[in-house]
Amino acid sequence: MALTELDTDHLRTAIGVARNARINGNHPFGAILIDAAGDQVLAAENSVVTSRDATGHAETNLVRLASRRFAPHELAACTLYTSTEPCAMCSGAIYWAGIGRVVFALAESELRELTGANPKNPTLALTCREVFARGQREITVEGPIDLPEARAAHVGFWD
């Protein structure tokens, strides 16, 4: 599936959610869920710091909400847009929820360059594609998508 202008708009919305997470005292990550009709149905930001929950990543928070609200066949037709490539934990959650497509801006490898050895974000060198490839369900992945604002959300945060 080719990336559309609407996909880019949705990514920018997810990046806006990431900026809000940072403003709210959390790590700068955000995600949104778009249904089969193309409507945004959910948004979630990272809440690791404020909730004191190591699993409070934006995508995992979104999956928790989505799994409660939508049936598996509905999730299969949804797209999760995220400011940064899902980590291994979030990729597992996306896989188990059955979300059919993931689109991300900043690559996990780029994030690792930005965070370095910062203990606030011990980034794994494992792509979401690698995690999804180990499963029995196919998930379409698009990214990284070069949007300067995705990187900008992290500038100065991990120093």
N, CA, C and O atoms as a DFTB+ gen file, in Angstrom:
636 C
 N C O
     1  1       0.851      -1.181       0.000
     2  2       0.000       0.000       0.000
     3  2       0.893       1.239       0.000
     4  3       1.779       1.365       0.844
     5  1       0.666       2.133      -0.925
     6  2       1.468       3.349      -1.027
     7  2       1.035       4.370       0.016
     8  3      -0.147       4.495       0.336
     9  1       2.008       5.088       0.531
    10  2       1.738       6.124       1.518
    11  2       1.027       7.291       0.840
    12  3       1.426       7.732      -0.238
    13  1      -0.029       7.787       1.484
    14  2      -0.811       8.888       0.930
    15  2      -0.594      10.161       1.745
    16  3       0.018      10.138       2.813
    17  1      -1.101      11.249       1.226
    18  2      -1.039      12.515       1.963
    19  2      -1.832      12.403       3.276
    20  3      -1.455      12.995       4.287
    21  1      -2.909      11.656       3.248
    22  2      -3.692      11.444       4.459
    23  2      -2.881      10.663       5.500
    24  3      -2.970      10.946       6.695
    25  1      -2.095       9.684       5.051
    26  2      -1.209       8.968       5.969
    27  2      -0.249       9.935       6.650
    28  3      -0.032       9.858       7.860
    29  1       0.318      10.836       5.876
    30  2       1.247      11.819       6.438
    31  2       0.535      12.729       7.431
    32  3       1.097      13.071       8.472
    33  1      -0.682      13.117       7.123
    34  2      -1.459      13.938       8.056
    35  2      -1.702      13.189       9.363
    36  3      -1.587      13.771      10.441
    37  1      -2.037      11.904       9.272
    38  2      -2.256      11.102      10.481
    39  2      -0.969      10.977      11.294
    40  3      -1.003      11.028      12.524
    41  1       0.162      10.814      10.614
    42  2       1.438      10.762      11.330
    43  2       1.701      12.071      12.064
    44  3       2.173      12.071      13.201
    45  1       1.400      13.159      11.419
    46  2       1.603      14.462      12.080
    47  2       0.694      14.601      13.307
    48  3       1.081      15.218      14.300
    49  1      -0.497      14.033      13.239
    50  2      -1.377      14.030      14.415
    51  2      -0.750      13.218      15.540
    52  3      -0.757      13.646      16.695
    53  1      -0.208      12.046      15.208
    54  2       0.452      11.208      16.217
    55  2       1.654      11.934      16.824
    56  3       1.907      11.818      18.024
    57  1       2.387      12.672      16.012
    58  2       3.524      13.446      16.514
    59  2       3.032      14.545      17.444
    60  3       3.691      14.849      18.439
    61  1       1.889      15.142      17.139
    62  2       1.290      16.128      18.043
    63  2       0.934      15.519      19.387
    64  3       1.095      16.160      20.425
    65  1       0.453      14.289      19.373
    66  2       0.162      13.573      20.623
    67  2       1.465      13.356      21.395
    68  3       1.484      13.457      22.621
    69  1       2.540      13.060      20.686
    70  2       3.855      12.886      21.320
    71  2       4.324      14.181      21.984
    72  3       4.856      14.166      23.094
    73  1       4.120      15.287      21.294
    74  2       4.488      16.582      21.900
    75  2       3.682      16.829      23.175
    76  3       4.213      17.352      24.155
    77  1       2.405      16.456      23.162
    78  2       1.580      16.602      24.367
    79  2       2.089      15.717      25.496
    80  3       2.083      16.121      26.658
    81  1       2.527      14.519      25.157
    82  2       3.076      13.628      26.189
    83  2       4.258      14.307      26.881
    84  3       4.381      14.276      28.105
    85  1       5.100      14.904      26.092
    86  2       6.267      15.608      26.650
    87  2       5.833      16.772      27.532
    88  3       6.357      16.954      28.632
    89  1       4.887      17.552      27.055
    90  2       4.356      18.674      27.846
    91  2       3.770      18.169      29.157
    92  3       3.864      18.842      30.183
    93  1       3.164      16.986      29.125
    94  2       2.539      16.395      30.312
    95  2       3.529      15.664      31.212
    96  3       3.123      14.996      32.163
    97  1       4.823      15.783      30.922
    98  2       5.851      15.221      31.795
    99  2       6.255      13.796      31.465
   100  3       6.883      13.126      32.285
   101  1       5.906      13.325      30.277
   102  2       6.229      11.955      29.881
   103  2       7.199      11.941      28.708
   104  3       7.576      12.985      28.175
   105  1       7.587      10.751      28.326
   106  2       8.460      10.591      27.165
   107  2       7.683      10.973      25.904
   108  3       6.479      10.726      25.826
   109  1       8.355      11.569      24.917
   110  2       7.664      12.113      23.742
   111  2       7.280      11.065      22.689
   112  3       7.911      10.957      21.638
   113  1       6.243      10.307      22.998
   114  2       5.717       9.311      22.066
   115  2       4.200       9.433      22.024
   116  3       3.555       9.648      23.050
   117  1       3.634       9.291      20.818
   118  2       2.187       9.356      20.664
   119  2       1.719       8.445      19.554
   120  3       2.460       8.158      18.614
   121  1       0.475       7.989      19.671
   122  2      -0.105       7.090      18.670
   123  2      -1.588       7.375      18.520
   124  3      -2.260       7.803      19.458
   125  1      -2.084       7.124      17.307
   126  2      -3.519       7.242      17.040
   127  2      -3.980       6.004      16.282
   128  3      -3.181       5.316      15.647
   129  1      -5.276       5.732      16.359
   130  2      -5.869       4.605      15.648
   131  2      -6.909       5.134      14.677
   132  3      -7.789       5.915      15.039
   133  1      -6.783       4.687      13.426
   134  2      -7.706       5.079      12.363
   135  2      -8.491       3.845      11.940
   136  3      -7.912       2.792      11.675
   137  1      -9.812       3.980      11.879
   138  2     -10.643       2.820      11.532
   139  2     -10.738       2.639      10.019
   140  3     -10.162       3.411       9.252
   141  1     -11.468       1.617       9.604
   142  2     -11.594       1.271       8.186
   143  2     -12.218       2.395       7.361
   144  3     -11.965       2.497       6.161
   145  1     -13.029       3.234       7.997
   146  2     -13.659       4.356       7.292
   147  2     -12.729       5.557       7.174
   148  3     -13.066       6.542       6.517
   149  1     -11.544       5.481       7.816
   150  2     -10.593       6.586       7.760
   151  2     -10.748       7.597       8.870
   152  3     -10.163       8.679       8.818
   153  1     -11.540       7.249       9.885
   154  2     -11.770       8.164      10.997
   155  2     -10.852       7.851      12.173
   156  3     -10.611       6.687      12.495
   157  1     -10.343       8.908      12.809
   158  2      -9.568       8.712      14.025
   159  2     -10.521       8.320      15.141
   160  3     -11.470       9.041      15.448
   161  1     -10.257       7.168      15.744
   162  2     -11.152       6.673      16.793
   163  2     -10.506       6.676      18.171
   164  3     -11.207       6.630      19.181
   165  1      -9.182       6.729      18.225
   166  2      -8.490       6.761      19.512
   167  2      -7.156       7.489      19.369
   168  3      -6.585       7.572      18.282
   169  1      -6.684       8.005      20.479
   170  2      -5.343       8.571      20.577
   171  2      -4.804       8.229      21.953
   172  3      -5.557       8.159      22.925
   173  1      -3.497       8.016      22.032
   174  2      -2.886       7.728      23.335
   175  2      -1.454       8.245      23.327
   176  3      -0.744       8.170      22.325
   177  1      -1.062       8.765      24.469
   178  2       0.306       9.233      24.625
   179  2       1.038       8.357      25.619
   180  3       0.428       7.578      26.352
   181  1       2.328       8.490      25.635
   182  2       3.153       7.793      26.610
   183  2       2.786       8.304      27.999
   184  3       2.548       9.496      28.188
   185  1       2.744       7.390      28.970
   186  2       2.420       7.772      30.356
   187  2       3.362       7.101      31.351
   188  3       3.017       6.941      32.522
   189  1       4.539       6.712      30.894
   190  2       5.483       5.981      31.731
   191  2       5.825       6.733      33.012
   192  3       5.814       6.149      34.096
   193  1       6.125       8.012      32.897
   194  2       6.567       8.787      34.050
   195  2       5.403       9.082      34.998
   196  3       5.487       8.798      36.192
   197  1       4.333       9.644      34.472
   198  2       3.239      10.088      35.341
   199  2       2.439       8.929      35.934
   200  3       1.875       9.060      37.021
   201  1       2.387       7.800      35.232
   202  2       1.660       6.647      35.779
   203  2       2.572       5.694      36.536
   204  3       2.109       4.739      37.162
   205  1       3.879       5.963      36.473
   206  2       4.879       5.073      37.086
   207  2       4.651       3.629      36.640
   208  3       4.655       2.697      37.444
   209  1       4.453       3.478      35.326
   210  2       4.172       2.180      34.713
   211  2       5.091       2.002      33.511
   212  3       4.939       2.690      32.502
   213  1       6.028       1.092      33.616
   214  2       6.996       0.864      32.543
   215  2       6.334       0.413      31.245
   216  3       6.938       0.517      30.178
   217  1       5.104      -0.086      31.321
   218  2       4.400      -0.522      30.112
   219  2       3.520       0.589      29.530
   220  3       2.759       0.338      28.595
   221  1       3.608       1.783      30.055
   222  2       2.754       2.886      29.619
   223  2       3.226       3.568      28.348
   224  3       3.158       4.792      28.235
   225  1       3.702       2.788      27.395
   226  2       4.089       3.352      26.097
   227  2       2.829       3.751      25.332
   228  3       1.753       3.201      25.569
   229  1       2.966       4.698      24.425
   230  2       1.808       5.210      23.687
   231  2       1.054       4.095      22.965
   232  3      -0.171       4.012      23.049
   233  1       1.792       3.238      22.255
   234  2       1.131       2.179      21.486
   235  2       0.454       1.157      22.392
   236  3      -0.643       0.689      22.089
   237  1       1.099       0.811      23.496
   238  2       0.498      -0.153      24.418
   239  2      -0.746       0.442      25.069
   240  3      -1.753      -0.246      25.237
   241  1      -0.675       1.713      25.433
   242  2      -1.865       2.380      25.980
   243  2      -2.998       2.378      24.952
   244  3      -4.157       2.147      25.297
   245  1      -2.656       2.636      23.696
   246  2      -3.657       2.639      22.631
   247  2      -4.257       1.247      22.432
   248  3      -5.470       1.107      22.277
   249  1      -3.413       0.231      22.436
   250  2      -3.898      -1.148      22.256
   251  2      -4.845      -1.535      23.386
   252  3      -5.859      -2.189      23.142
   253  1      -4.530      -1.143      24.614
   254  2      -5.436      -1.451      25.739
   255  2      -6.819      -0.848      25.497
   256  3      -7.839      -1.513      25.677
   257  1      -6.837       0.402      25.092
   258  2      -8.119       1.069      24.818
   259  2      -8.840       0.411      23.642
   260  3     -10.042       0.154      23.704
   261  1      -8.102       0.145      22.584
   262  2      -8.691      -0.406      21.355
   263  2      -9.248      -1.806      21.585
   264  3     -10.319      -2.139      21.077
   265  1      -8.541      -2.616      22.337
   266  2      -8.985      -3.996      22.581
   267  2     -10.282      -4.053      23.370
   268  3     -11.077      -4.979      23.217
   269  1     -10.482      -3.064      24.206
   270  2     -11.725      -2.999      24.990
   271  2     -12.898      -2.510      24.148
   272  3     -14.052      -2.846      24.416
   273  1     -12.592      -1.722      23.138
   274  2     -13.639      -1.035      22.377
   275  2     -14.027      -1.721      21.067
   276  3     -15.173      -1.611      20.630
   277  1     -13.094      -2.423      20.441
   278  2     -13.343      -2.968      19.105
   279  2     -13.159      -4.477      19.058
   280  3     -12.340      -5.044      19.782
   281  1     -13.931      -5.108      18.202
   282  2     -13.818      -6.552      17.975
   283  2     -12.564      -6.824      17.136
   284  3     -12.081      -5.939      16.430
   285  1     -12.041      -8.049      17.216
   286  2     -10.835      -8.373      16.447
   287  2     -10.945      -8.093      14.949
   288  3      -9.983      -7.622      14.343
   289  1     -12.093      -8.373      14.345
   290  2     -12.227      -8.119      12.908
   291  2     -12.181      -6.617      12.596
   292  3     -11.744      -6.219      11.516
   293  1     -12.629      -5.794      13.535
   294  2     -12.554      -4.343      13.345
   295  2     -11.100      -3.870      13.455
   296  3     -10.654      -3.029      12.673
   297  1     -10.376      -4.409      14.418
   298  2      -8.978      -4.024      14.600
   299  2      -8.123      -4.430      13.404
   300  3      -7.171      -3.735      13.051
   301  1      -8.460      -5.541      12.790
   302  2      -7.714      -5.995      11.616
   303  2      -7.796      -4.994      10.474
   304  3      -6.908      -4.946       9.623
   305  1      -8.853      -4.197      10.451
   306  2      -9.046      -3.207       9.392
   307  2      -8.523      -1.820       9.791
   308  3      -8.641      -0.870       9.016
   309  1      -7.955      -1.701      10.974
   310  2      -7.465      -0.421      11.480
   311  2      -5.988      -0.218      11.162
   312  3      -5.243      -1.163      10.904
   313  1      -5.596       1.059      11.193
   314  2      -4.192       1.435      11.071
   315  2      -3.783       2.193      12.321
   316  3      -4.464       3.122      12.756
   317  1      -2.654       1.778      12.892
   318  2      -2.062       2.475      14.024
   319  2      -0.940       3.352      13.487
   320  3       0.008       2.863      12.874
   321  1      -1.060       4.655      13.724
   322  2      -0.034       5.621      13.335
   323  2       0.714       6.012      14.595
   324  3       0.104       6.299      15.625
   325  1       2.031       6.022      14.512
   326  2       2.813       6.332      15.684
   327  2       4.004       7.218      15.351
   328  3       4.601       7.112      14.279
   329  1       4.332       8.081      16.281
   330  2       5.402       9.048      16.071
   331  2       6.758       8.376      15.910
   332  3       7.633       8.888      15.212
   333  1       6.927       7.244      16.547
   334  2       8.200       6.522      16.540
   335  2       7.914       5.040      16.384
   336  3       6.892       4.552      16.868
   337  1       8.796       4.322      15.721
   338  2       8.617       2.892      15.503
   339  2       8.306       2.171      16.817
   340  3       8.980       2.404      17.821
   341  1       7.300       1.304      16.821
   342  2       6.971       0.575      18.047
   343  2       8.140      -0.286      18.520
   344  3       8.808      -0.943      17.722
   345  1       8.370      -0.271      19.821
   346  2       9.398      -1.120      20.411
   347  2       8.915      -2.571      20.389
   348  3       7.800      -2.853      19.949
   349  1       9.748      -3.476      20.860
   350  2       9.390      -4.896      20.859
   351  2       8.133      -5.164      21.697
   352  3       7.274      -5.949      21.293
   353  1       8.026      -4.516      22.855
   354  2       6.850      -4.716      23.710
   355  2       5.582      -4.232      23.007
   356  3       4.566      -4.928      22.981
   357  1       5.658      -3.035      22.442
   358  2       4.487      -2.471      21.769
   359  2       4.140      -3.263      20.511
   360  3       2.966      -3.450      20.194
   361  1       5.157      -3.722      19.803
   362  2       4.917      -4.549      18.617
   363  2       4.181      -5.828      19.004
   364  3       3.274      -6.264      18.295
   365  1       4.570      -6.426      20.119
   366  2       3.864      -7.612      20.604
   367  2       2.417      -7.309      20.920
   368  3       1.528      -8.092      20.585
   369  1       2.170      -6.179      21.563
   370  2       0.792      -5.792      21.894
   371  2      -0.031      -5.561      20.622
   372  3      -1.185      -5.980      20.538
   373  1       0.569      -4.895      19.641
   374  2      -0.110      -4.645      18.361
   375  2      -0.434      -5.976      17.691
   376  3      -1.536      -6.172      17.179
   377  1       0.523      -6.876      17.698
   378  2       0.327      -8.202      17.100
   379  2      -0.829      -8.941      17.782
   380  3      -1.731      -9.440      17.110
   381  1      -0.800      -9.010      19.103
   382  2      -1.835      -9.753      19.832
   383  2      -3.205      -9.119      19.686
   384  3      -4.213      -9.824      19.724
   385  1      -3.265      -7.801      19.520
   386  2      -4.556      -7.133      19.313
   387  2      -5.109      -7.405      17.919
   388  3      -6.320      -7.348      17.704
   389  1      -4.227      -7.697      16.981
   390  2      -4.665      -7.984      15.620
   391  2      -4.817      -6.768      14.730
   392  3      -5.503      -6.831      13.710
   393  1      -4.186      -5.659      15.098
   394  2      -4.240      -4.462      14.264
   395  2      -3.535      -4.772      12.946
   396  3      -2.452      -5.356      12.939
   397  1      -4.151      -4.382      11.839
   398  2      -3.683      -4.816      10.530
   399  2      -2.577      -4.022       9.882
   400  3      -1.895      -4.531       8.993
   401  1      -2.380      -2.778      10.308
   402  2      -1.386      -1.930       9.637
   403  2      -0.776      -0.967      10.640
   404  3      -1.462      -0.448      11.521
   405  1       0.521      -0.736      10.496
   406  2       1.261       0.205      11.330
   407  2       2.034       1.146      10.425
   408  3       2.696       0.714       9.481
   409  1       1.945       2.439      10.720
   410  2       2.701       3.454       9.991
   411  2       3.442       4.283      11.046
   412  3       2.840       4.778      11.998
   413  1       4.767       4.423      10.857
   414  2       5.541       5.172      11.844
   415  2       6.473       6.162      11.177
   416  3       6.844       6.010      10.013
   417  1       6.845       7.184      11.940
   418  2       7.750       8.221      11.435
   419  2       9.193       7.876      11.797
   420  3       9.921       7.344      10.959
   421  1       9.612       8.161      12.997
   422  2      11.000       7.994      13.419
   423  2      11.328       6.521      13.635
   424  3      10.600       5.819      14.338
   425  1      12.418       6.049      13.037
   426  2      12.835       4.649      13.190
   427  2      13.425       4.399      14.572
   428  3      13.979       5.306      15.194
   429  1      13.303       3.176      15.041
   430  2      13.882       2.771      16.325
   431  2      15.389       3.036      16.329
   432  3      15.937       3.446      17.352
   433  1      16.056       2.810      15.215
   434  2      17.497       3.058      15.129
   435  2      17.818       4.544      15.299
   436  3      18.821       4.889      15.924
   437  1      16.982       5.422      14.754
   438  2      17.175       6.861      14.933
   439  2      16.937       7.260      16.390
   440  3      17.647       8.101      16.943
   441  1      15.941       6.649      16.988
   442  2      15.675       6.923      18.398
   443  2      16.876       6.527      19.244
   444  3      17.274       7.250      20.157
   445  1      17.440       5.385      18.934
   446  2      18.612       4.898      19.676
   447  2      19.765       5.905      19.560
   448  3      20.485       6.140      20.531
   449  1      19.934       6.491      18.387
   450  2      20.965       7.523      18.210
   451  2      20.675       8.739      19.083
   452  3      21.593       9.322      19.660
   453  1      19.411       9.120      19.183
   454  2      19.031      10.289      19.986
   455  2      19.159      10.048      21.481
   456  3      19.586      10.933      22.223
   457  1      18.791       8.854      21.925
   458  2      18.793       8.572      23.364
   459  2      20.140       8.106      23.866
   460  3      20.456       8.279      25.043
   461  1      20.944       7.511      22.986
   462  2      22.231       6.981      23.430
   463  2      22.026       5.977      24.543
   464  3      21.175       5.093      24.447
   465  1      22.800       6.113      25.589
   466  2      22.719       5.184      26.722
   467  2      21.846       5.732      27.848
   468  3      22.017       5.349      29.005
   469  1      20.922       6.615      27.521
   470  2      20.070       7.221      28.536
   471  2      19.233       6.137      29.229
   472  3      18.496       5.405      28.569
   473  1      19.347       6.036      30.544
   474  2      18.601       4.998      31.266
   475  2      17.082       5.196      31.235
   476  3      16.338       4.273      31.566
   477  1      16.611       6.389      30.841
   478  2      15.173       6.620      30.718
   479  2      14.581       5.866      29.531
   480  3      13.376       5.617      29.490
   481  1      15.430       5.500      28.561
   482  2      14.938       4.809      27.374
   483  2      15.993       3.832      26.859
   484  3      16.686       4.125      25.885
   485  1      16.116       2.686      27.502
   486  2      17.099       1.690      27.061
   487  2      16.604       0.971      25.800
   488  3      16.119      -0.159      25.854
   489  1      16.740       1.657      24.681
   490  2      16.190       1.207      23.408
   491  2      16.780      -0.127      22.970
   492  3      17.991      -0.337      23.036
   493  1      15.908      -1.026      22.522
   494  2      16.332      -2.308      21.976
   495  2      16.649      -2.154      20.491
   496  3      15.964      -1.416      19.782
   497  1      17.667      -2.833      20.027
   498  2      18.000      -2.822      18.602
   499  2      17.190      -3.929      17.924
   500  3      17.743      -4.923      17.453
   501  1      15.886      -3.738      17.885
   502  2      14.975      -4.738      17.331
   503  2      13.826      -3.991      16.654
   504  3      13.098      -3.246      17.309
   505  1      13.664      -4.186      15.366
   506  2      12.622      -3.460      14.642
   507  2      11.266      -4.124      14.824
   508  3      11.178      -5.303      15.169
   509  1      10.215      -3.356      14.589
   510  2       8.866      -3.921      14.667
   511  2       8.669      -4.971      13.577
   512  3       7.952      -5.950      13.784
   513  1       9.293      -4.778      12.432
   514  2       9.182      -5.765      11.352
   515  2       9.723      -7.125      11.796
   516  3       9.153      -8.167      11.472
   517  1      10.839      -7.098      12.546
   518  2      11.411      -8.352      13.043
   519  2      10.449      -9.057      13.991
   520  3      10.289     -10.276      13.928
   521  1       9.811      -8.289      14.868
   522  2       8.851      -8.874      15.814
   523  2       7.661      -9.443      15.051
   524  3       7.277     -10.591      15.277
   525  1       7.075      -8.662      14.156
   526  2       5.901      -9.116      13.405
   527  2       6.214     -10.330      12.533
   528  3       5.358     -11.196      12.352
   529  1       7.424     -10.401      11.996
   530  2       7.804     -11.515      11.120
   531  2       7.811     -12.853      11.853
   532  3       7.741     -13.903      11.214
   533  1       7.894     -12.831      13.170
   534  2       7.916     -14.065      13.966
   535  2       6.517     -14.598      14.250
   536  3       6.364     -15.697      14.784
   537  1       5.498     -13.822      13.894
   538  2       4.115     -14.216      14.174
   539  2       3.460     -14.928      13.007
   540  3       4.046     -15.089      11.937
   541  1       2.251     -15.340      13.240
   542  2       1.468     -16.061      12.237
   543  2       0.498     -15.142      11.496
   544  3      -0.140     -15.555      10.528
   545  1       0.392     -13.922      11.945
   546  2      -0.534     -12.954      11.357
   547  2       0.286     -11.894      10.626
   548  3       1.281     -11.398      11.156
   549  1      -0.127     -11.552       9.423
   550  2       0.587     -10.532       8.668
   551  2       0.127      -9.143       9.089
   552  3      -1.069      -8.875       9.203
   553  1       1.089      -8.277       9.316
   554  2       0.822      -6.884       9.642
   555  2       1.587      -6.038       8.632
   556  3       2.799      -6.193       8.483
   557  1       0.894      -5.154       7.946
   558  2       1.528      -4.258       6.996
   559  2       2.238      -3.155       7.771
   560  3       1.660      -2.550       8.674
   561  1       3.495      -2.898       7.414
   562  2       4.282      -1.866       8.092
   563  2       4.796      -0.882       7.054
   564  3       5.336      -1.273       6.019
   565  1       4.621       0.390       7.343
   566  2       5.136       1.463       6.502
   567  2       5.946       2.396       7.386
   568  3       5.436       2.916       8.378
   569  1       7.178       2.603       7.037
   570  2       8.044       3.480       7.801
   571  2       9.468       2.959       7.765
   572  3       9.695       1.806       7.397
   573  1      10.401       3.764       8.129
   574  2      10.200       5.100       8.678
   575  2       9.797       6.107       7.596
   576  3      10.167       5.981       6.428
   577  1       9.039       7.090       8.019
   578  2       8.610       8.184       7.151
   579  2       9.351       9.430       7.632
   580  3       9.216       9.832       8.788
   581  1      10.113      10.023       6.762
   582  2      10.976      11.148       7.126
   583  2      10.154      12.417       7.348
   584  3       9.823      13.141       6.409
   585  1       9.840      12.659       8.611
   586  2       9.156      13.894       9.010
   587  2      10.024      14.566      10.075
   588  3      10.162      14.029      11.174
   589  1      10.606      15.715       9.778
   590  2      11.500      16.385      10.730
   591  2      10.862      16.622      12.097
   592  3      11.558      16.622      13.112
   593  1       9.554      16.821      12.130
   594  2       8.892      17.085      13.407
   595  2       8.910      15.864      14.329
   596  3       8.789      16.014      15.545
   597  1       9.059      14.664      13.774
   598  2       9.150      13.460      14.606
   599  2      10.453      13.477      15.402
   600  3      10.463      13.169      16.594
   601  1      11.531      13.831      14.749
   602  2      12.829      13.948      15.425
   603  2      12.790      15.134      16.402
   604  3      13.296      15.041      17.520
   605  1      12.188      16.244      15.972
   606  2      12.138      17.455      16.790
   607  2      11.438      17.216      18.127
   608  3      11.774      17.863      19.119
   609  1      10.478      16.304      18.168
   610  2       9.774      16.008      19.427
   611  2      10.735      15.485      20.499
   612  3      10.458      15.591      21.694
   613  1      11.859      14.925      20.066
   614  2      12.824      14.332      20.995
   615  2      14.016      15.237      21.307
   616  3      14.731      15.012      22.283
   617  1      14.229      16.264      20.475
   618  2      15.407      17.110      20.630
   619  2      15.433      17.739      22.024
   620  3      14.476      18.380      22.458
   621  1      16.549      17.537      22.703
   622  2      16.737      18.096      24.038
   623  2      16.101      17.300      25.160
   624  3      16.387      17.552      26.330
   625  1      15.247      16.348      24.832
   626  2      14.565      15.597      25.892
   627  2      15.479      14.597      26.572
   628  3      15.414      14.443      27.792
   629  1      16.318      13.924      25.831
   630  2      17.131      12.823      26.356
   631  2      18.507      13.272      26.835
   632  3      19.336      12.442      27.211
   633  1      18.757      14.602      26.822
   634  2      20.066      15.124      27.259
   635  2      20.243      15.000      28.747
   636  3      21.282      15.389      29.280
